[in-house]
GROMACS .gro file of C-alpha atoms in nm:
model
  431
    1MET     CA    1  23.113  20.206   4.721
    2LYS     CA    2  23.282  20.461   4.946
    3LYS     CA    3  22.965  20.671   4.964
    4ILE     CA    4  22.747  20.366   5.021
    5ALA     CA    5  22.971  20.247   5.304
    6LEU     CA    6  22.965  20.589   5.465
    7CYS     CA    7  22.588  20.602   5.429
    8MET     CA    8  22.540  20.269   5.604
    9ALA     CA    9  22.773  20.373   5.885
   10MET     CA   10  22.582  20.691   5.947
   11ILE     CA   11  22.244  20.517   5.936
   12GLY     CA   12  22.373  20.270   6.190
   13LEU     CA   13  22.455  20.561   6.419
   14GLY     CA   14  22.116  20.720   6.374
   15GLY     CA   15  22.299  21.004   6.196
   16LEU     CA   16  22.184  21.223   5.915
   17ALA     CA   17  22.490  21.232   5.693
   18ALA     CA   18  22.423  21.246   5.324
   19CYS     CA   19  22.450  20.921   5.129
   20GLY     CA   20  22.515  20.895   4.757
   21ASN     CA   21  22.434  20.662   4.472
   22GLY     CA   22  22.791  20.653   4.346
   23ASN     CA   23  22.738  20.898   4.059
   24ASP     CA   24  22.978  21.191   4.058
   25THR     CA   25  22.750  21.418   3.855
   26PRO     CA   26  22.383  21.457   3.947
   27GLU     CA   27  22.116  21.480   3.680
   28ARG     CA   28  22.020  21.846   3.682
   29GLU     CA   29  21.651  21.864   3.603
   30GLY     CA   30  21.644  22.189   3.802
   31GLY     CA   31  21.478  22.282   4.128
   32ASP     CA   32  21.140  22.436   4.194
   33GLN     CA   33  21.191  22.741   3.974
   34ASN     CA   34  20.910  22.992   3.942
   35GLY     CA   35  21.076  23.246   3.717
   36ALA     CA   36  21.416  23.369   3.608
   37GLU     CA   37  21.434  23.633   3.882
   38GLU     CA   38  21.288  23.421   4.165
   39ILE     CA   39  21.495  23.184   4.371
   40THR     CA   40  21.395  22.933   4.638
   41ILE     CA   41  21.546  22.911   4.987
   42TRP     CA   42  21.520  22.659   5.268
   43ALA     CA   43  21.554  22.799   5.622
   44TRP     CA   44  21.397  22.726   5.959
   45ASP     CA   45  21.334  23.030   6.179
   46PRO     CA   46  21.083  23.300   6.069
   47LYS     CA   47  21.206  23.545   6.331
   48PHE     CA   48  21.576  23.490   6.269
   49ASN     CA   49  21.728  23.344   5.953
   50ILE     CA   50  21.414  23.374   5.738
   51ALA     CA   51  21.378  23.735   5.851
   52ALA     CA   52  21.742  23.787   5.750
   53PHE     CA   53  21.683  23.648   5.401
   54GLU     CA   54  21.379  23.873   5.358
   55LEU     CA   55  21.575  24.177   5.471
   56ALA     CA   56  21.855  24.085   5.230
   57GLU     CA   57  21.597  24.059   4.950
   58SER     CA   58  21.500  24.424   5.000
   59TYR     CA   59  21.864  24.531   4.975
   60HIS     CA   60  21.927  24.328   4.659
   61GLN     CA   61  21.611  24.469   4.500
   62GLU     CA   62  21.760  24.818   4.511
   63GLU     CA   63  21.966  24.727   4.203
   64ASN     CA   64  21.755  24.429   4.091
   65PRO     CA   65  21.389  24.535   4.126
   66ASP     CA   66  21.251  24.217   3.964
   67PHE     CA   67  21.434  23.987   4.202
   68LYS     CA   68  21.227  23.780   4.446
   69ILE     CA   69  21.284  23.503   4.696
   70ASN     CA   70  21.050  23.221   4.786
   71VAL     CA   71  21.139  23.091   5.132
   72THR     CA   72  21.024  22.751   5.253
   73GLU     CA   73  21.015  22.724   5.631
   74ILE     CA   74  21.160  22.380   5.703
   75SER     CA   75  21.328  22.241   6.013
   76GLN     CA   76  21.701  22.172   5.995
   77GLN     CA   77  21.637  21.800   6.046
   78ASP     CA   78  21.379  21.786   5.765
   79SER     CA   79  21.605  21.987   5.538
   80VAL     CA   80  21.892  21.745   5.599
   81GLN     CA   81  21.671  21.442   5.539
   82LYS     CA   82  21.531  21.583   5.213
   83MET     CA   83  21.876  21.662   5.083
   84ASN     CA   84  21.989  21.310   5.175
   85THR     CA   85  21.703  21.162   4.975
   86ILE     CA   86  21.748  21.381   4.668
   87PHE     CA   87  22.127  21.359   4.661
   88SER     CA   88  22.108  20.982   4.698
   89SER     CA   89  21.884  20.961   4.392
   90GLY     CA   90  22.132  21.149   4.173
   91SER     CA   91  21.861  21.401   4.092
   92THR     CA   92  21.815  21.770   4.170
   93GLN     CA   93  21.437  21.782   4.141
   94GLY     CA   94  21.285  21.959   4.438
   95LEU     CA   95  21.604  22.122   4.561
   96PRO     CA   96  21.613  22.492   4.652
   97ASN     CA   97  21.863  22.737   4.508
   98ILE     CA   98  21.990  22.824   4.854
   99VAL     CA   99  21.998  22.616   5.170
  100LEU     CA  100  22.100  22.715   5.519
  101ILE     CA  101  22.303  22.446   5.696
  102GLU     CA  102  22.409  22.437   6.060
  103ASP     CA  103  22.788  22.454   6.084
  104PHE     CA  104  22.812  22.127   6.279
  105ARG     CA  105  22.644  21.945   5.988
  106ALA     CA  106  22.805  22.110   5.685
  107ARG     CA  107  23.089  21.865   5.628
  108ASN     CA  108  22.840  21.579   5.616
  109PHE     CA  109  22.751  21.713   5.273
  110LEU     CA  110  23.067  21.887   5.154
  111GLU     CA  111  23.284  21.580   5.197
  112VAL     CA  112  23.040  21.337   5.038
  113PHE     CA  113  22.858  21.550   4.779
  114PRO     CA  114  23.070  21.851   4.684
  115GLU     CA  115  22.934  21.828   4.329
  116TYR     CA  116  22.595  21.954   4.446
  117PHE     CA  117  22.734  22.279   4.584
  118VAL     CA  118  22.860  22.584   4.397
  119PRO     CA  119  23.203  22.703   4.514
  120LEU     CA  120  23.194  23.061   4.642
  121THR     CA  121  23.568  23.123   4.636
  122GLU     CA  122  23.535  23.388   4.363
  123TYR     CA  123  23.236  23.552   4.532
  124ILE     CA  124  23.366  23.603   4.885
  125ASN     CA  125  23.665  23.766   5.046
  126VAL     CA  126  23.740  23.515   5.319
  127ASP     CA  127  23.956  23.769   5.503
  128ASP     CA  128  23.641  23.970   5.577
  129PHE     CA  129  23.484  23.690   5.779
  130MET     CA  130  23.558  23.530   6.114
  131ASP     CA  131  23.832  23.270   6.076
  132TYR     CA  132  23.647  22.992   6.257
  133LYS     CA  133  23.346  23.033   6.026
  134ILE     CA  134  23.564  22.997   5.717
  135GLU     CA  135  23.717  22.678   5.861
  136VAL     CA  136  23.378  22.505   5.893
  137SER     CA  137  23.241  22.609   5.554
  138SER     CA  138  23.536  22.525   5.328
  139ILE     CA  139  23.703  22.205   5.216
  140ASP     CA  140  24.016  22.124   5.018
  141GLY     CA  141  24.095  22.493   4.977
  142GLU     CA  142  23.756  22.570   4.822
  143GLN     CA  143  23.507  22.798   4.995
  144TYR     CA  144  23.151  22.664   4.974
  145GLY     CA  145  22.962  22.847   5.245
  146MET     CA  146  22.875  23.213   5.291
  147PRO     CA  147  22.914  23.252   5.668
  148PHE     CA  148  22.591  23.378   5.821
  149ASP     CA  149  22.530  23.410   6.194
  150SER     CA  150  22.797  23.376   6.455
  151GLY     CA  151  22.711  23.152   6.747
  152VAL     CA  152  22.960  23.336   6.968
  153ALA     CA  153  22.863  23.259   7.325
  154GLY     CA  154  22.854  23.444   7.655
  155VAL     CA  155  22.748  23.396   8.015
  156TYR     CA  156  22.433  23.600   8.082
  157LEU     CA  157  22.402  23.699   8.449
  158ARG     CA  158  22.139  23.871   8.667
  159LYS     CA  159  22.324  24.160   8.828
  160SER     CA  160  22.095  24.188   9.132
  161ILE     CA  161  22.150  23.823   9.222
  162ILE     CA  162  22.530  23.827   9.206
  163GLU     CA  163  22.539  24.162   9.386
  164GLU     CA  164  22.337  24.007   9.669
  165ALA     CA  165  22.639  23.780   9.719
  166GLY     CA  166  22.870  24.082   9.734
  167LEU     CA  167  23.009  24.022   9.384
  168GLU     CA  168  23.049  24.242   9.078
  169LEU     CA  169  23.055  24.172   8.706
  170SER     CA  170  23.429  24.229   8.699
  171ASP     CA  171  23.468  23.927   8.926
  172PHE     CA  172  23.325  23.711   8.647
  173THR     CA  173  23.530  23.859   8.364
  174ASN     CA  174  23.815  23.663   8.200
  175ILE     CA  175  23.823  23.383   8.456
  176THR     CA  176  23.859  23.004   8.457
  177TRP     CA  177  23.588  22.750   8.529
  178GLN     CA  178  23.745  22.683   8.868
  179THR     CA  179  23.708  23.050   8.964
  180PHE     CA  180  23.356  23.054   8.821
  181ASN     CA  181  23.267  22.762   9.044
  182GLU     CA  182  23.409  22.937   9.352
  183LEU     CA  183  23.205  23.249   9.275
  184GLY     CA  184  22.899  23.040   9.206
  185ILE     CA  185  22.927  22.875   9.547
  186ARG     CA  186  22.919  23.220   9.706
  187VAL     CA  187  22.608  23.311   9.505
  188LYS     CA  188  22.439  22.982   9.595
  189GLU     CA  189  22.516  23.029   9.966
  190ALA     CA  190  22.388  23.388   9.968
  191THR     CA  191  22.081  23.351   9.750
  192GLY     CA  192  22.004  22.980   9.715
  193LYS     CA  193  22.022  23.017   9.337
  194PRO     CA  194  22.247  22.827   9.095
  195LEU     CA  195  22.427  23.025   8.826
  196LEU     CA  196  22.358  22.786   8.537
  197SER     CA  197  22.149  22.488   8.432
  198ILE     CA  198  22.215  22.198   8.195
  199ASP     CA  199  22.011  21.940   8.008
  200MET     CA  200  22.187  21.613   8.088
  201ASN     CA  201  22.110  21.482   7.739
  202ASP     CA  202  22.269  21.780   7.564
  203LEU     CA  203  22.646  21.831   7.572
  204GLY     CA  204  22.642  22.185   7.434
  205HIS     CA  205  22.834  22.305   7.740
  206LEU     CA  206  23.108  22.050   7.673
  207ARG     CA  207  23.127  22.159   7.310
  208MET     CA  208  23.174  22.519   7.419
  209MET     CA  209  23.445  22.423   7.665
  210MET     CA  210  23.640  22.227   7.405
  211HIS     CA  211  23.597  22.490   7.135
  212SER     CA  212  23.743  22.758   7.364
  213SER     CA  213  24.062  22.551   7.372
  214GLY     CA  214  24.072  22.456   7.005
  215TYR     CA  215  23.977  22.090   7.061
  216TRP     CA  216  23.689  21.874   6.938
  217TYR     CA  217  23.561  21.516   6.955
  218THR     CA  218  23.796  21.434   6.669
  219ALA     CA  219  24.163  21.487   6.593
  220GLU     CA  220  24.271  21.770   6.364
  221ASP     CA  221  24.176  21.565   6.058
  222GLY     CA  222  23.810  21.588   6.161
  223GLU     CA  223  23.782  21.212   6.117
  224THR     CA  224  23.965  21.022   6.389
  225PRO     CA  225  23.769  20.997   6.717
  226PHE     CA  226  23.969  21.171   6.988
  227ILE     CA  227  23.815  21.083   7.324
  228ASP     CA  228  24.077  20.902   7.531
  229GLY     CA  229  24.382  21.125   7.566
  230ASN     CA  230  24.190  21.442   7.474
  231PRO     CA  231  24.294  21.686   7.752
  232SER     CA  232  24.026  21.945   7.680
  233LEU     CA  233  23.743  21.693   7.671
  234LYS     CA  234  23.861  21.538   7.998
  235GLN     CA  235  23.894  21.878   8.164
  236GLY     CA  236  23.548  21.972   8.038
  237LEU     CA  237  23.389  21.664   8.189
  238GLU     CA  238  23.568  21.726   8.518
  239ASP     CA  239  23.450  22.087   8.522
  240LEU     CA  240  23.090  21.994   8.448
  241LYS     CA  241  23.089  21.742   8.731
  242MET     CA  242  23.247  22.004   8.959
  243LEU     CA  243  22.970  22.251   8.878
  244LEU     CA  244  22.698  21.990   8.931
  245ASP     CA  245  22.846  21.857   9.255
  246SER     CA  246  22.879  22.207   9.403
  247GLY     CA  247  22.524  22.305   9.310
  248VAL     CA  248  22.648  22.595   9.097
  249MET     CA  249  22.482  22.419   8.803
  250THR     CA  250  22.136  22.261   8.825
  251THR     CA  251  21.952  22.056   8.562
  252HIS     CA  252  21.659  22.122   8.333
  253ASN     CA  253  21.463  21.902   8.097
  254GLY     CA  254  21.424  22.058   7.756
  255TRP     CA  255  21.420  22.407   7.611
  256ASP     CA  256  21.109  22.537   7.788
  257GLN     CA  257  21.239  22.448   8.133
  258MET     CA  258  21.567  22.620   8.057
  259LEU     CA  259  21.389  22.941   7.958
  260ALA     CA  260  21.161  22.926   8.259
  261GLY     CA  261  21.460  22.885   8.490
  262PHE     CA  262  21.637  23.208   8.404
  263ASN     CA  263  21.327  23.410   8.312
  264SER     CA  264  21.174  23.338   8.652
  265GLY     CA  265  21.494  23.413   8.842
  266GLU     CA  266  21.523  23.061   8.980
  267VAL     CA  267  21.854  23.036   8.796
  268ALA     CA  268  22.084  23.339   8.803
  269GLY     CA  269  22.219  23.305   8.452
  270VAL     CA  270  22.250  23.113   8.128
  271LEU     CA  271  22.543  23.003   7.911
  272GLN     CA  272  22.443  22.996   7.544
  273GLY     CA  273  22.516  23.136   7.201
  274ASN     CA  274  22.418  23.498   7.147
  275TRP     CA  275  22.098  23.386   6.975
  276ILE     CA  276  21.953  23.338   7.325
  277THR     CA  277  21.940  23.718   7.369
  278PRO     CA  278  21.575  23.760   7.254
  279SER     CA  279  21.469  23.491   7.503
  280VAL     CA  280  21.650  23.670   7.785
  281LYS     CA  281  21.488  23.999   7.688
  282ALA     CA  282  21.143  23.837   7.678
  283GLU     CA  283  21.103  23.907   8.052
  284GLU     CA  284  21.073  24.285   8.020
  285SER     CA  285  21.043  24.338   8.395
  286GLN     CA  286  21.413  24.247   8.428
  287SER     CA  287  21.534  24.521   8.193
  288GLY     CA  288  21.855  24.677   8.322
  289ASP     CA  289  21.931  24.382   8.549
  290TRP     CA  290  22.117  24.163   8.298
  291ALA     CA  291  22.474  24.163   8.172
  292VAL     CA  292  22.689  23.937   7.953
  293VAL     CA  293  23.043  23.832   8.042
  294PRO     CA  294  23.299  23.621   7.853
  295VAL     CA  295  23.281  23.244   7.883
  296PRO     CA  296  23.532  23.103   8.136
  297LYS     CA  297  23.835  22.929   7.989
  298GLN     CA  298  23.984  22.592   8.074
  299GLU     CA  299  24.245  22.631   8.346
  300SER     CA  300  24.484  22.350   8.259
  301ILE     CA  301  24.472  22.373   7.877
  302GLU     CA  302  24.744  22.579   7.712
  303GLY     CA  303  24.600  22.827   7.465
  304SER     CA  304  24.248  22.818   7.607
  305VAL     CA  305  24.068  23.152   7.565
  306ASN     CA  306  23.766  23.329   7.712
  307ALA     CA  307  23.572  23.293   7.390
  308THR     CA  308  23.374  23.015   7.228
  309ASN     CA  309  23.084  22.932   6.999
  310LEU     CA  310  22.759  22.739   7.006
  311GLY     CA  311  22.555  22.690   6.693
  312GLY     CA  312  22.558  22.917   6.391
  313SER     CA  313  22.499  22.841   6.026
  314SER     CA  314  22.621  22.923   5.677
  315ILE     CA  315  22.454  22.975   5.339
  316TYR     CA  316  22.507  22.736   5.048
  317VAL     CA  317  22.415  22.768   4.680
  318LEU     CA  318  22.312  22.448   4.505
  319ASP     CA  319  22.426  22.375   4.152
  320ILE     CA  320  22.090  22.394   3.974
  321ASP     CA  321  21.918  22.637   3.737
  322GLY     CA  322  21.902  22.981   3.895
  323LYS     CA  323  22.240  22.957   4.064
  324GLU     CA  324  22.358  23.280   3.898
  325GLU     CA  325  22.078  23.479   4.061
  326ALA     CA  326  22.142  23.307   4.393
  327LEU     CA  327  22.514  23.385   4.378
  328SER     CA  328  22.451  23.749   4.292
  329TYR     CA  329  22.204  23.780   4.582
  330ILE     CA  330  22.428  23.643   4.855
  331ALA     CA  331  22.749  23.800   4.724
  332ASP     CA  332  22.588  24.143   4.689
  333VAL     CA  333  22.430  24.147   5.035
  334PHE     CA  334  22.569  23.884   5.274
  335GLY     CA  335  22.914  23.915   5.119
  336LYS     CA  336  22.975  24.288   5.158
  337ASN     CA  337  22.681  24.509   5.256
  338ILE     CA  338  22.757  24.678   5.588
  339ALA     CA  339  22.424  24.863   5.596
  340PHE     CA  340  22.244  24.529   5.575
  341TYR     CA  341  22.437  24.387   5.870
  342GLU     CA  342  22.369  24.698   6.077
  343GLU     CA  343  21.997  24.677   6.012
  344LEU     CA  344  22.007  24.301   6.071
  345ILE     CA  345  22.138  24.347   6.421
  346GLN     CA  346  21.893  24.628   6.498
  347THR     CA  347  21.580  24.455   6.369
  348VAL     CA  348  21.652  24.083   6.398
  349GLY     CA  349  21.923  24.075   6.662
  350ALA     CA  350  22.142  23.847   6.452
  351ILE     CA  351  22.518  23.888   6.482
  352GLY     CA  352  22.666  23.827   6.141
  353SER     CA  353  23.012  23.688   6.070
  354TYR     CA  354  23.114  23.979   5.846
  355VAL     CA  355  23.391  24.150   6.042
  356PRO     CA  356  23.388  24.497   5.873
  357ALA     CA  357  23.028  24.546   5.991
  358SER     CA  358  23.146  24.550   6.351
  359GLN     CA  359  23.279  24.902   6.298
  360GLY     CA  360  22.930  25.035   6.237
  361ASP     CA  361  22.729  25.236   6.489
  362ALA     CA  362  22.474  24.957   6.543
  363TYR     CA  363  22.735  24.730   6.696
  364HIS     CA  364  22.849  24.999   6.938
  365ALA     CA  365  22.502  25.101   7.053
  366PRO     CA  366  22.428  25.054   7.425
  367ASP     CA  367  22.140  24.820   7.508
  368PRO     CA  368  21.916  24.948   7.791
  369PHE     CA  369  21.805  24.594   7.876
  370PHE     CA  370  22.167  24.511   7.957
  371ASP     CA  371  22.220  24.828   8.162
  372ASP     CA  372  22.354  25.007   7.852
  373GLN     CA  373  22.622  24.747   7.786
  374ALA     CA  374  22.718  24.742   7.416
  375ILE     CA  375  22.668  24.366   7.404
  376TYR     CA  376  22.700  24.328   7.027
  377GLN     CA  377  23.042  24.491   7.024
  378ASP     CA  378  23.148  24.265   7.309
  379PHE     CA  379  23.024  23.959   7.122
  380MET     CA  380  23.213  24.063   6.809
  381ASN     CA  381  23.533  24.114   7.010
  382TRP     CA  382  23.498  23.768   7.161
  383ALA     CA  383  23.410  23.612   6.826
  384ASN     CA  384  23.740  23.726   6.680
  385GLU     CA  385  23.922  23.526   6.948
  386ILE     CA  386  23.742  23.194   6.890
  387PRO     CA  387  23.983  22.919   6.781
  388SER     CA  388  23.924  22.749   6.447
  389VAL     CA  389  23.815  22.387   6.481
  390ASN     CA  390  23.751  22.115   6.224
  391PHE     CA  391  23.408  21.985   6.328
  392GLY     CA  392  23.430  21.699   6.078
  393LYS     CA  393  23.114  21.517   5.978
  394ASN     CA  394  23.049  21.310   6.290
  395THR     CA  395  22.988  21.566   6.565
  396TYR     CA  396  22.642  21.448   6.660
  397ALA     CA  397  22.724  21.078   6.622
  398LEU     CA  398  23.021  21.119   6.855
  399GLU     CA  399  22.820  21.329   7.097
  400ASP     CA  400  22.554  21.059   7.121
  401ILE     CA  401  22.827  20.814   7.218
  402MET     CA  402  22.991  21.059   7.460
  403ASN     CA  403  22.665  21.146   7.632
  404GLN     CA  404  22.632  20.801   7.787
  405GLY     CA  405  22.989  20.824   7.911
  406PHE     CA  406  22.912  21.163   8.064
  407LEU     CA  407  22.610  21.023   8.248
  408ASP     CA  408  22.815  20.728   8.373
  409TYR     CA  409  23.086  20.961   8.499
  410VAL     CA  410  22.860  21.199   8.691
  411ASN     CA  411  22.695  20.896   8.847
  412GLY     CA  412  23.022  20.769   8.990
  413ALA     CA  413  23.213  20.582   8.718
  414ASP     CA  414  23.589  20.628   8.691
  415LEU     CA  415  23.661  20.895   8.431
  416ASP     CA  416  23.967  20.729   8.279
  417GLU     CA  417  23.772  20.408   8.230
  418VAL     CA  418  23.480  20.602   8.083
  419LEU     CA  419  23.708  20.770   7.830
  420LYS     CA  420  23.874  20.442   7.732
  421ASN     CA  421  23.539  20.268   7.683
  422THR     CA  422  23.391  20.561   7.492
  423GLN     CA  423  23.696  20.571   7.264
  424MET     CA  424  23.656  20.201   7.190
  425ILE     CA  425  23.287  20.240   7.108
  426ALA     CA  426  23.356  20.538   6.882
  427ASP     CA  427  23.635  20.354   6.701
  428ASN     CA  428  23.413  20.051   6.643
  429GLN     CA  429  23.119  20.253   6.514
  430LEU     CA  430  23.296  20.512   6.303
  431ASN     CA  431  23.605  20.336   6.166
   0.00000   0.00000   0.00000
């Protein structure tokens, strides 16, 4: 009944949390197995995570020449929906051996259906991975996820534009959002260009602000909505409105408009996870004119740091036939192979969460596009400072509720009233 109640609550929110049939042990008919040495994987990006799995396959084949992977390209949303359906039936038919799950969504499954996932505690040295990635992929002291890419974020800036305003990169390093806004006003006055842009229906910027201070939409238990009285969330909303009101931040509608803004030079920068790097480098004519600086911290929040995260995912092994091969594959490569992580960053541009790899030459290599800045080493340094946060299982449900409050606030509503009303709505829908 607990799983059914949770299911109905999530459906009512338009969420994608997994919903069970009440059985503690699924019937294990087995997934789509095509041979003892072949495993199936669900992932969603041919140029990023799928490319990483294929590279890892070649490394594992050095000692296991008969090993093969069969990767199904499937969107994260479709993957989540299929798992919901199969888990709810109590079956395992049609499941892959390995599934990649976005970190914000992982607890949806781990808290409701831990029996479908193979614990990795004996296959991973958690001390070798970024702390905040371990936090989001474990539950009740058991490690379930193999941390994959870090979503460590940075502020990408066009050097020529900020220099036109008489500023240098050092002016933007290790600052607060208030200082960032002051600098942005100078850039806007000198060049007419905003520093950043935001999609008003996407609160990724707010997430990054809160994460830099160790706060989230929920209390530390990951369950209780924490809107009213949340100092980091309130400061984040105030800072976003400040940036919009000053013109330092403009708006865009959707992914393509965001890319067009900074690729064309109409916007002087972009704040995103490091996975945006290939999109920045897509405009080859701007090579040498870009740099990355740490994300500003929240001025009034004790413990806030100049480091945060956006996105990222972890690898999970499902408890079906073939799990032994899947465990060997991820433990052998993703769990400890430094050479793999070095090649991954050189060929795919993916920053892994495996800390020992950061000592390799690939992470220290200067990047000509970024005026020979060793951006991957910088990202790794920032990643190690990111606070651990319990995302819980309701991140997107809470963000949907908060987004309307954000729109009300920037359009003139009283912030304290917005936070009180949003808290009440969240409590009614999630409790």
